[in-house]
Short mmCIF file of C-alpha atoms in Angstrom, two decimals:
data_model
loop_
_atom_site.label_atom_id
_atom_site.label_comp_id
_atom_site.label_asym_id
_atom_site.label_seq_id
_atom_site.Cartn_x
_atom_site.Cartn_y
_atom_site.Cartn_z
CA MET A 19 -102.05 -160.88 -27.59
CA GLU A 20 -99.63 -159.67 -24.95
CA ARG A 21 -97.86 -156.33 -24.60
CA VAL A 22 -94.11 -156.76 -24.33
CA ARG A 23 -91.54 -154.14 -23.30
CA TYR A 24 -88.01 -154.44 -24.71
CA ASP A 25 -85.43 -154.02 -21.94
CA GLY A 26 -82.18 -154.48 -23.87
CA PRO A 27 -79.31 -155.10 -23.65
CA GLY A 28 -79.26 -153.76 -27.21
CA HIS A 29 -80.69 -150.47 -28.35
CA VAL A 30 -82.98 -151.75 -31.13
CA LEU A 31 -84.86 -155.04 -31.46
CA HIS A 32 -86.23 -156.47 -34.69
CA ALA A 33 -88.72 -159.21 -33.86
CA PHE A 34 -91.45 -160.79 -35.96
CA GLY A 35 -91.73 -157.88 -38.36
CA ARG A 36 -91.76 -155.21 -35.65
CA THR A 37 -89.01 -152.85 -34.49
CA LEU A 38 -88.69 -151.65 -30.93
CA LYS A 39 -86.25 -149.30 -29.28
CA ARG A 40 -85.22 -150.06 -25.72
CA GLY A 41 -88.12 -149.15 -23.44
CA ASP A 42 -90.76 -149.40 -26.20
CA THR A 43 -93.72 -151.76 -25.90
CA GLU A 44 -95.41 -153.70 -28.67
CA GLU A 45 -98.09 -156.37 -28.91
CA PHE A 46 -97.07 -159.91 -29.76
CA SER A 47 -98.97 -163.19 -29.95
CA GLU A 48 -98.55 -165.69 -27.15
CA GLN A 49 -96.38 -167.92 -29.33
CA GLU A 50 -94.15 -164.97 -30.26
CA VAL A 51 -93.87 -164.00 -26.60
CA ARG A 52 -92.83 -167.56 -25.72
CA GLN A 53 -90.15 -167.44 -28.42
CA LEU A 54 -88.85 -164.10 -27.14
CA LEU A 55 -88.72 -165.33 -23.56
CA ALA A 56 -86.79 -168.41 -24.70
CA GLN A 57 -83.92 -166.28 -26.05
CA PRO A 58 -81.54 -165.36 -23.20
CA ALA A 59 -79.75 -162.72 -25.29
CA ILE A 60 -82.91 -160.59 -25.30
CA ARG A 61 -84.50 -159.11 -22.17
CA VAL A 62 -88.23 -158.43 -22.36
CA THR A 63 -90.96 -157.82 -19.83
CA VAL A 64 -94.49 -159.03 -20.47
CA GLU A 65 -97.01 -156.44 -19.33
CA PRO A 66 -100.54 -157.49 -18.28
CA THR A 67 -103.17 -156.61 -20.89
CA ARG A 68 -106.31 -157.23 -18.81
CA ALA A 69 -106.33 -154.93 -15.84
CA ALA A 70 -108.27 -156.06 -12.79
CA ARG A 71 -111.30 -153.88 -12.29
CA PRO A 72 -112.05 -153.02 -8.69
CA LEU A 73 -115.63 -153.02 -7.44
CA PRO A 74 -117.10 -149.79 -6.04
CA GLY A 75 -115.36 -148.99 -2.80
CA GLY A 76 -112.04 -150.20 -4.13
CA VAL A 77 -112.37 -153.68 -2.63
CA MET A 78 -111.91 -156.71 -4.82
CA THR A 79 -114.50 -159.37 -3.99
CA TRP A 80 -115.83 -162.47 -5.64
CA VAL A 81 -119.57 -162.60 -6.25
CA TYR A 82 -121.02 -166.11 -6.09
CA PRO A 83 -124.26 -167.09 -7.77
CA GLU A 84 -127.29 -167.39 -5.46
CA VAL A 85 -127.68 -170.78 -3.80
CA PRO A 86 -131.30 -171.96 -3.94
CA ALA A 87 -132.94 -172.23 -0.51
CA PRO A 88 -133.38 -175.79 0.89
CA PRO A 89 -136.92 -177.23 1.11
CA SER A 90 -138.87 -175.72 4.00
CA GLY A 91 -139.38 -177.64 7.26
CA VAL A 92 -136.23 -179.65 7.25
CA GLY A 93 -133.27 -178.21 9.18
CA GLU A 94 -133.95 -174.74 8.05
CA PRO A 95 -131.80 -172.27 10.00
CA GLU A 96 -133.32 -169.29 11.74
CA ALA A 97 -133.01 -166.12 9.69
CA ASP A 98 -133.03 -162.47 10.66
CA ASN A 99 -136.10 -160.79 9.15
CA GLY A 100 -134.39 -157.43 9.33
CA GLU A 101 -136.54 -156.16 12.21
CA GLY A 102 -134.21 -157.11 15.04
CA HIS A 103 -135.59 -160.53 15.91
CA THR A 104 -135.37 -163.91 14.32
CA THR A 105 -138.06 -165.91 12.70
CA SER A 106 -138.38 -169.62 12.17
CA SER A 107 -140.21 -171.75 9.77
CA LYS A 108 -141.88 -173.30 12.82
CA GLU A 109 -144.07 -171.04 14.83
CA LYS A 110 -143.09 -170.80 18.44
CA LYS A 111 -145.71 -171.63 20.94
CA MET B 4 -52.44 -156.29 19.31
CA ALA B 5 -51.20 -156.20 15.74
CA THR B 6 -52.63 -153.41 13.56
CA SER B 7 -53.62 -154.10 9.95
CA VAL B 8 -52.10 -151.78 7.38
CA LEU B 9 -55.43 -150.61 5.94
CA GLU B 10 -53.96 -147.87 3.76
CA VAL B 11 -52.26 -150.50 1.60
CA ILE B 12 -54.70 -151.75 -1.02
CA ALA B 13 -54.16 -154.61 -3.43
CA ALA B 14 -57.58 -155.33 -4.89
CA PRO B 15 -59.21 -154.82 -8.28
CA TYR B 16 -61.52 -151.90 -8.88
CA GLU B 17 -64.53 -152.10 -11.18
CA VAL B 18 -65.63 -149.58 -13.79
CA TRP B 19 -69.16 -148.28 -14.29
CA LEU B 20 -70.34 -146.02 -17.13
CA ALA B 21 -73.40 -143.78 -17.43
CA PRO B 22 -74.56 -140.93 -19.66
CA VAL B 23 -72.94 -137.60 -18.83
CA GLY B 24 -74.86 -135.79 -16.10
CA PHE B 25 -76.13 -138.81 -14.18
CA ALA B 26 -75.74 -138.51 -10.42
CA PHE B 27 -72.93 -140.50 -8.84
CA PRO B 28 -74.13 -143.04 -6.27
CA ASP B 29 -73.12 -142.63 -2.65
CA VAL B 30 -70.22 -144.82 -1.59
CA ASP B 31 -72.60 -147.11 0.31
CA GLU B 32 -75.00 -147.51 -2.64
CA ILE B 33 -74.65 -150.16 -5.30
CA PRO B 34 -74.97 -148.63 -8.77
CA ILE B 35 -77.80 -150.31 -10.64
CA GLY B 36 -79.43 -149.91 -14.00
CA THR B 37 -82.28 -147.86 -12.64
CA MET B 38 -79.72 -145.29 -11.57
CA GLY B 39 -78.38 -145.17 -15.13
CA TRP B 40 -75.08 -146.92 -14.38
CA GLU B 41 -73.90 -149.93 -16.38
CA LEU B 42 -71.08 -152.19 -15.27
CA LEU B 43 -68.22 -152.41 -17.79
CA GLY B 44 -67.80 -156.08 -18.65
CA THR B 45 -70.52 -158.69 -18.28
CA SER B 46 -69.00 -160.02 -15.03
CA GLY B 47 -67.33 -156.87 -13.74
CA THR B 48 -63.81 -157.48 -12.42
CA LYS B 49 -64.11 -161.12 -13.46
CA SER B 50 -64.18 -159.85 -17.05
CA TYR B 51 -61.00 -157.76 -16.67
CA ASP B 52 -57.50 -158.75 -17.68
CA GLU B 53 -55.13 -159.64 -14.83
CA LYS B 54 -53.53 -156.22 -15.14
CA GLY B 55 -56.69 -154.81 -13.61
CA VAL B 56 -57.63 -151.14 -13.73
CA THR B 57 -54.92 -148.47 -13.91
CA VAL B 58 -55.68 -144.83 -13.11
CA THR B 59 -52.96 -142.48 -14.37
CA PHE B 60 -52.66 -138.78 -13.57
CA ASN B 61 -50.96 -137.32 -16.63
CA ASP B 62 -49.74 -133.79 -16.85
CA ALA B 63 -47.21 -131.65 -18.67
CA LYS B 64 -45.26 -128.78 -17.16
CA SER B 65 -43.16 -125.98 -18.51
CA THR B 66 -40.26 -124.40 -16.64
CA PHE B 67 -38.33 -121.15 -16.95
CA THR B 68 -34.57 -121.27 -16.74
CA PRO B 69 -33.09 -117.78 -16.94
CA ALA B 70 -29.93 -116.84 -18.70
CA GLY B 71 -28.26 -116.17 -15.40
CA SER B 72 -28.75 -119.62 -13.98
CA THR B 73 -28.55 -123.28 -14.88
CA ALA B 74 -31.59 -124.11 -12.76
CA PRO B 75 -35.25 -123.53 -13.48
CA ARG B 76 -36.85 -120.82 -11.36
CA LYS B 77 -40.53 -121.16 -12.22
CA VAL B 78 -42.87 -123.93 -13.27
CA TRP B 79 -46.29 -123.95 -14.83
CA ARG B 80 -48.61 -126.80 -15.50
CA ILE B 81 -49.68 -126.49 -19.11
CA SER B 82 -51.88 -129.53 -19.49
CA GLU B 83 -53.35 -132.36 -17.43
CA GLN B 84 -55.63 -135.31 -18.00
CA ILE B 85 -56.58 -138.50 -16.15
CA SER B 86 -56.68 -141.85 -17.91
CA VAL B 87 -58.30 -145.09 -16.79
CA GLY B 88 -56.99 -148.19 -18.55
CA VAL B 89 -58.49 -151.67 -18.47
CA ASP B 90 -58.55 -154.59 -20.89
CA VAL B 91 -61.98 -156.21 -20.80
CA VAL B 92 -62.05 -159.86 -21.78
CA ASP B 93 -65.62 -159.73 -23.01
CA MET B 94 -66.57 -160.15 -26.65
CA SER B 95 -70.30 -159.54 -26.18
CA ALA B 96 -71.92 -157.12 -28.59
CA VAL B 97 -72.70 -154.72 -25.75
CA ASN B 98 -69.07 -154.50 -24.65
CA ILE B 99 -67.69 -154.16 -28.16
CA ALA B 100 -70.22 -151.44 -28.92
CA LYS B 101 -69.16 -149.57 -25.76
CA ALA B 102 -65.53 -149.71 -26.93
CA LEU B 103 -66.40 -148.53 -30.46
CA ASN B 104 -67.83 -145.11 -29.63
CA ASP B 105 -70.90 -146.47 -27.77
CA GLY B 106 -72.35 -147.87 -30.98
CA THR B 107 -75.96 -148.96 -31.34
CA VAL B 108 -76.49 -152.68 -30.73
CA THR B 109 -79.21 -154.06 -32.97
CA GLN B 110 -80.77 -157.35 -31.93
CA VAL B 111 -82.77 -159.60 -34.23
CA ALA B 112 -84.96 -162.16 -32.53
CA ALA B 113 -84.80 -165.75 -33.80
CA GLY B 114 -87.80 -166.79 -35.80
CA SER B 115 -88.81 -169.30 -38.42
CA GLY B 116 -85.88 -169.34 -40.83
CA THR B 117 -84.21 -166.39 -39.04
CA PRO B 118 -81.30 -166.85 -36.65
CA GLY B 119 -81.08 -164.59 -33.63
CA THR B 120 -78.26 -162.04 -33.96
CA ASP B 121 -76.69 -159.03 -32.26
CA SER B 122 -74.85 -156.59 -34.52
CA VAL B 123 -72.53 -153.63 -33.87
CA PRO B 124 -71.51 -150.97 -36.42
CA LEU B 125 -67.73 -150.72 -36.89
CA LEU B 126 -67.52 -147.20 -38.33
CA GLN B 127 -67.33 -144.78 -35.40
CA GLY B 128 -67.73 -141.42 -37.18
CA HIS B 129 -66.30 -138.03 -36.21
CA ASP B 130 -68.43 -137.40 -33.10
CA VAL B 131 -66.84 -138.90 -29.99
CA ALA B 132 -69.19 -140.45 -27.44
CA LEU B 133 -68.89 -139.15 -23.88
CA PHE B 134 -69.66 -140.95 -20.62
CA ALA B 135 -69.60 -140.40 -16.89
CA ALA B 136 -67.29 -142.96 -15.24
CA LEU B 137 -67.25 -144.46 -11.79
CA ILE B 138 -64.27 -146.55 -10.70
CA ARG B 139 -64.86 -148.17 -7.33
CA GLY B 140 -63.36 -150.72 -4.99
CA ILE B 141 -62.31 -151.12 -1.37
CA SER B 142 -61.49 -148.14 0.77
CA SER B 143 -58.19 -147.44 2.50
CA ALA B 144 -60.20 -147.00 5.70
CA GLY B 145 -61.24 -150.63 5.82
CA PRO B 146 -62.11 -153.53 3.53
CA GLU B 147 -65.77 -153.24 4.44
CA PHE B 148 -65.86 -149.70 3.06
CA THR B 149 -65.87 -148.40 -0.52
CA ALA B 150 -63.79 -145.84 -2.37
CA GLN B 151 -64.58 -144.47 -5.78
CA PHE B 152 -63.21 -142.18 -8.46
CA GLU B 153 -66.03 -140.01 -9.82
CA LEU B 154 -65.16 -138.75 -13.32
CA PRO B 155 -67.96 -136.59 -14.75
CA ILE B 156 -66.86 -136.64 -18.41
CA VAL B 157 -64.66 -139.23 -20.15
CA TYR B 158 -64.20 -140.53 -23.68
CA GLN B 159 -62.92 -143.85 -24.88
CA ASP B 160 -59.41 -143.51 -26.31
CA GLY B 161 -58.44 -147.17 -26.24
CA LYS B 162 -57.49 -148.94 -29.46
CA PRO B 163 -59.23 -152.32 -29.22
CA ALA B 164 -57.08 -155.03 -30.80
CA PRO B 165 -58.62 -158.38 -29.87
CA ALA B 166 -56.35 -161.23 -30.89
CA PHE B 167 -58.09 -164.44 -31.84
CA LEU B 168 -55.70 -167.31 -31.17
CA LYS B 169 -55.68 -170.47 -29.13
CA GLY B 170 -54.79 -170.29 -25.47
CA THR B 171 -55.28 -166.51 -25.13
CA PRO B 172 -58.66 -164.88 -24.50
CA ALA B 173 -59.64 -162.07 -26.85
CA GLY B 174 -60.07 -158.74 -25.08
CA VAL B 175 -61.13 -155.19 -25.80
CA ALA B 176 -58.92 -152.31 -24.63
CA PHE B 177 -60.49 -149.36 -22.86
CA ASN B 178 -58.58 -146.17 -22.09
CA LEU B 179 -61.00 -143.64 -20.66
CA MET B 180 -59.68 -140.06 -20.85
CA THR B 181 -61.16 -137.17 -18.88
CA LEU B 182 -62.53 -133.90 -20.16
CA GLU B 183 -63.01 -130.93 -17.87
CA ASP B 184 -66.52 -130.40 -16.47
CA ASP B 185 -67.32 -126.71 -15.98
CA ASP B 186 -68.52 -127.28 -12.41
CA LEU B 187 -66.82 -130.49 -11.27
CA GLY B 188 -63.49 -130.30 -13.07
CA PHE B 189 -62.16 -133.83 -13.33
CA GLY B 190 -64.39 -135.02 -10.47
CA GLN B 191 -63.15 -136.40 -7.16
CA TYR B 192 -61.88 -139.45 -5.31
CA VAL B 193 -64.18 -140.34 -2.42
CA ILE B 194 -63.11 -142.68 0.39
CA GLN B 195 -65.69 -144.06 2.79
CA THR B 196 -64.47 -143.98 6.37
CA ALA B 197 -67.55 -145.03 8.36
CA ASP B 198 -71.05 -146.48 8.00
CA ALA B 199 -74.10 -144.28 7.95
CA THR B 200 -75.77 -144.00 11.36
#
């Protein structure tokens, strides 16, 4: 379902069993919305129904699933162990 | 160097209507729907009859001619009103509704077994719809500038008589008549003379 606002040019719109005054919004099915948009004599604006939800901090980011670590000993990159120096799967001599 | 005679104007003006009380746009602003102004005629001046827009300053005066003279000695203005006449060649429901006392246009969306329609009531009733009117075109100070008549209260006094015959487009007559606004009177004529700095 999509929310549709009637923008005129008339004052009242009868569409698919519903009545809207100019400026009113109403929910219509996607097929009904397509039919309304296909009629040039009627001006409507489709309003988004699913608002984007920001993550904490107000920044929109994508969160990817965790990638499993490659087998140890083969081309494993050095990783920071959080204590200020790097470690390696191979012990340094 | 030849000088152009800027004060002579021969260009069509366009008419805009809004509910009474809406602010008039500045001369360098284009009236748009968000400001409450609607252009009369779907295509503006391209919807108007060749006669264009006529602004007439009507008034009636009374004079006093005493018994001792054959000439009047005093004059009073007893009534005045401004009229704006234009024939709009536009048979859309919106334009016809505007001419018939700003009637309500009802739209029915096309659906299964239902044709799409726009309808306009023809009975106007005893209350007369009022508008604010803006008539604007080029300024006498230069073709790049704008001039506009700002009429705070008008009513439609035209008698639409569209004739449906071959070879002649059907039109709707508008004759906008002013009413006095308590603060603004009949409004003003504003001529732009320079660009904003």
